[in-house]
PDB file of C-alpha atoms in Angstrom:
ATOM      1  CA  MET A   1       0.000   0.000   0.000  1.00  0.00           C
ATOM      2  CA  SER A   2       1.126   3.518  -0.678  1.00  0.00           C
ATOM      3  CA  TYR A   3      -0.109   7.040  -0.072  1.00  0.00           C
ATOM      4  CA  VAL A   4      -0.477   9.222  -3.147  1.00  0.00           C
ATOM      5  CA  MET A   5      -0.669  13.009  -2.888  1.00  0.00           C
ATOM      6  CA  GLU A   6      -2.470  15.062  -5.500  1.00  0.00           C
ATOM      7  CA  ARG A   7      -3.324  18.745  -5.549  1.00  0.00           C
ATOM      8  CA  ASP A   8      -6.785  18.211  -4.068  1.00  0.00           C
ATOM      9  CA  ARG A   9      -6.703  14.748  -2.512  1.00  0.00           C
ATOM     10  CA  VAL A  10      -4.692  12.173  -0.613  1.00  0.00           C
ATOM     11  CA  GLN A  11      -5.275   8.524  -1.419  1.00  0.00           C
ATOM     12  CA  LEU A  12      -4.127   5.199  -0.036  1.00  0.00           C
ATOM     13  CA  LEU A  13      -3.774   2.713  -2.884  1.00  0.00           C
ATOM     14  CA  ASP A  14      -3.175  -1.019  -2.879  1.00  0.00           C
ATOM     15  CA  GLU A  15      -0.671  -2.766  -5.143  1.00  0.00           C
ATOM     16  CA  SER A  16      -3.229  -2.805  -8.005  1.00  0.00           C
ATOM     17  CA  TRP A  17      -3.860   0.945  -7.665  1.00  0.00           C
ATOM     18  CA  ASN A  18      -7.317   0.435  -6.115  1.00  0.00           C
ATOM     19  CA  VAL A  19      -8.365   3.239  -3.771  1.00  0.00           C
ATOM     20  CA  LEU A  20      -8.530   1.943  -0.207  1.00  0.00           C
ATOM     21  CA  ALA A  21      -8.918   5.328   1.461  1.00  0.00           C
ATOM     22  CA  GLU A  22      -8.988   8.992   0.517  1.00  0.00           C
ATOM     23  CA  VAL A  23      -9.649  12.515   1.655  1.00  0.00           C
ATOM     24  CA  THR A  24     -10.663  15.140  -0.899  1.00  0.00           C
ATOM     25  CA  PHE A  25     -10.173  18.898  -0.559  1.00  0.00           C
ATOM     26  CA  PRO A  26     -10.937  20.854  -3.750  1.00  0.00           C
ATOM     27  CA  GLU A  27     -10.407  24.597  -3.884  1.00  0.00           C
ATOM     28  CA  VAL A  28     -13.782  26.335  -3.510  1.00  0.00           C
ATOM     29  CA  GLU A  29     -12.636  29.932  -3.167  1.00  0.00           C
ATOM     30  CA  ARG A  30      -9.360  31.681  -3.744  1.00  0.00           C
ATOM     31  CA  CYS A  31      -6.926  29.985  -1.336  1.00  0.00           C
ATOM     32  CA  VAL A  32      -9.686  28.060   0.475  1.00  0.00           C
ATOM     33  CA  VAL A  33     -10.237  24.324   0.150  1.00  0.00           C
ATOM     34  CA  GLU A  34     -13.237  22.374   1.360  1.00  0.00           C
ATOM     35  CA  ILE A  35     -12.489  19.050   3.008  1.00  0.00           C
ATOM     36  CA  ARG A  36     -15.505  17.271   1.567  1.00  0.00           C
ATOM     37  CA  ARG A  37     -14.957  13.570   1.885  1.00  0.00           C
ATOM     38  CA  THR A  38     -13.026  11.130   4.010  1.00  0.00           C
ATOM     39  CA  PHE A  39     -13.354   7.498   3.025  1.00  0.00           C
ATOM     40  CA  VAL A  40     -11.663   4.397   4.443  1.00  0.00           C
ATOM     41  CA  ASP A  41     -12.360   0.887   3.211  1.00  0.00           C
ATOM     42  CA  GLU A  42     -14.107  -1.208   5.842  1.00  0.00           C
ATOM     43  CA  SER A  43     -11.111  -3.572   6.036  1.00  0.00           C
ATOM     44  CA  LEU A  44      -8.873  -0.720   7.268  1.00  0.00           C
ATOM     45  CA  ARG A  45     -11.185   1.076   9.673  1.00  0.00           C
ATOM     46  CA  GLY A  46     -10.021   1.547  13.237  1.00  0.00           C
ATOM     47  CA  GLN A  47      -6.336   1.450  12.269  1.00  0.00           C
ATOM     48  CA  GLY A  48      -5.619   5.188  12.143  1.00  0.00           C
ATOM     49  CA  VAL A  49      -5.784   5.462   8.351  1.00  0.00           C
ATOM     50  CA  ALA A  50      -8.279   8.363   8.330  1.00  0.00           C
ATOM     51  CA  GLY A  51      -6.134  10.262  10.817  1.00  0.00           C
ATOM     52  CA  GLU A  52      -3.049   9.744   8.664  1.00  0.00           C
ATOM     53  CA  LEU A  53      -4.959  10.963   5.601  1.00  0.00           C
ATOM     54  CA  MET A  54      -5.994  14.102   7.474  1.00  0.00           C
ATOM     55  CA  ARG A  55      -2.472  14.707   8.748  1.00  0.00           C
ATOM     56  CA  ARG A  56      -1.129  14.516   5.213  1.00  0.00           C
ATOM     57  CA  ALA A  57      -3.953  16.680   3.843  1.00  0.00           C
ATOM     58  CA  VAL A  58      -3.403  19.359   6.499  1.00  0.00           C
ATOM     59  CA  THR A  59       0.332  19.379   5.788  1.00  0.00           C
ATOM     60  CA  SER A  60      -0.336  19.808   2.072  1.00  0.00           C
ATOM     61  CA  ILE A  61      -2.950  22.527   2.591  1.00  0.00           C
ATOM     62  CA  ALA A  62      -0.708  24.480   4.953  1.00  0.00           C
ATOM     63  CA  ALA A  63       2.301  24.162   2.624  1.00  0.00           C
ATOM     64  CA  SER A  64       0.256  25.594  -0.232  1.00  0.00           C
ATOM     65  CA  GLY A  65      -0.710  28.616   1.874  1.00  0.00           C
ATOM     66  CA  PHE A  66      -4.386  27.696   1.671  1.00  0.00           C
ATOM     67  CA  ARG A  67      -6.959  27.523   4.451  1.00  0.00           C
ATOM     68  CA  ALA A  68      -9.419  24.713   5.060  1.00  0.00           C
ATOM     69  CA  ARG A  69     -13.164  24.523   5.464  1.00  0.00           C
ATOM     70  CA  PRO A  70     -14.046  21.055   6.792  1.00  0.00           C
ATOM     71  CA  THR A  71     -17.527  19.901   5.793  1.00  0.00           C
ATOM     72  CA  CYS A  72     -17.357  16.122   6.095  1.00  0.00           C
ATOM     73  CA  SER A  73     -18.131  14.877   9.586  1.00  0.00           C
ATOM     74  CA  TYR A  74     -14.753  13.201  10.083  1.00  0.00           C
ATOM     75  CA  ALA A  75     -12.809  16.352   9.171  1.00  0.00           C
ATOM     76  CA  VAL A  76     -14.951  18.503  11.473  1.00  0.00           C
ATOM     77  CA  SER A  77     -14.318  16.083  14.332  1.00  0.00           C
ATOM     78  CA  TRP A  78     -10.595  15.827  13.512  1.00  0.00           C
ATOM     79  CA  PHE A  79     -10.118  19.597  13.739  1.00  0.00           C
ATOM     80  CA  GLU A  80     -12.006  19.665  17.062  1.00  0.00           C
ATOM     81  CA  LYS A  81      -9.564  17.049  18.409  1.00  0.00           C
ATOM     82  CA  HIS A  82      -6.517  18.885  16.997  1.00  0.00           C
ATOM     83  CA  PRO A  83      -6.839  22.527  18.082  1.00  0.00           C
ATOM     84  CA  GLU A  84      -3.174  23.072  17.199  1.00  0.00           C
ATOM     85  CA  HIS A  85      -4.372  23.285  13.575  1.00  0.00           C
ATOM     86  CA  ALA A  86      -7.163  25.807  14.230  1.00  0.00           C
ATOM     87  CA  ALA A  87      -5.242  28.591  12.461  1.00  0.00           C
ATOM     88  CA  LEU A  88      -5.653  26.640   9.217  1.00  0.00           C
ATOM     89  CA  LEU A  89      -9.453  26.951   9.343  1.00  0.00           C
ATOM     90  CA  ALA A  90     -11.140  29.371   6.973  1.00  0.00           C
TER      91      ALA A  90
END
């Protein structure tokens, strides 16, 4: 398995390039992304995969100088549990 970073998403792919998990964050306004979807295959749930996706997404968003608007329930909850990233919120 490997994590793949794209401009507006982070994915976890298996050896056949099937998506096992992903978080999407398209730009919705100038320099603002919306964290819309967090998905983890049932076989990987409870293993910290969603948290790792969010960590990588937040790192990417911050490095780009963008701010984030979480709208999926997991992202909203993740930011509540990680107040050290509150400055990233739009």
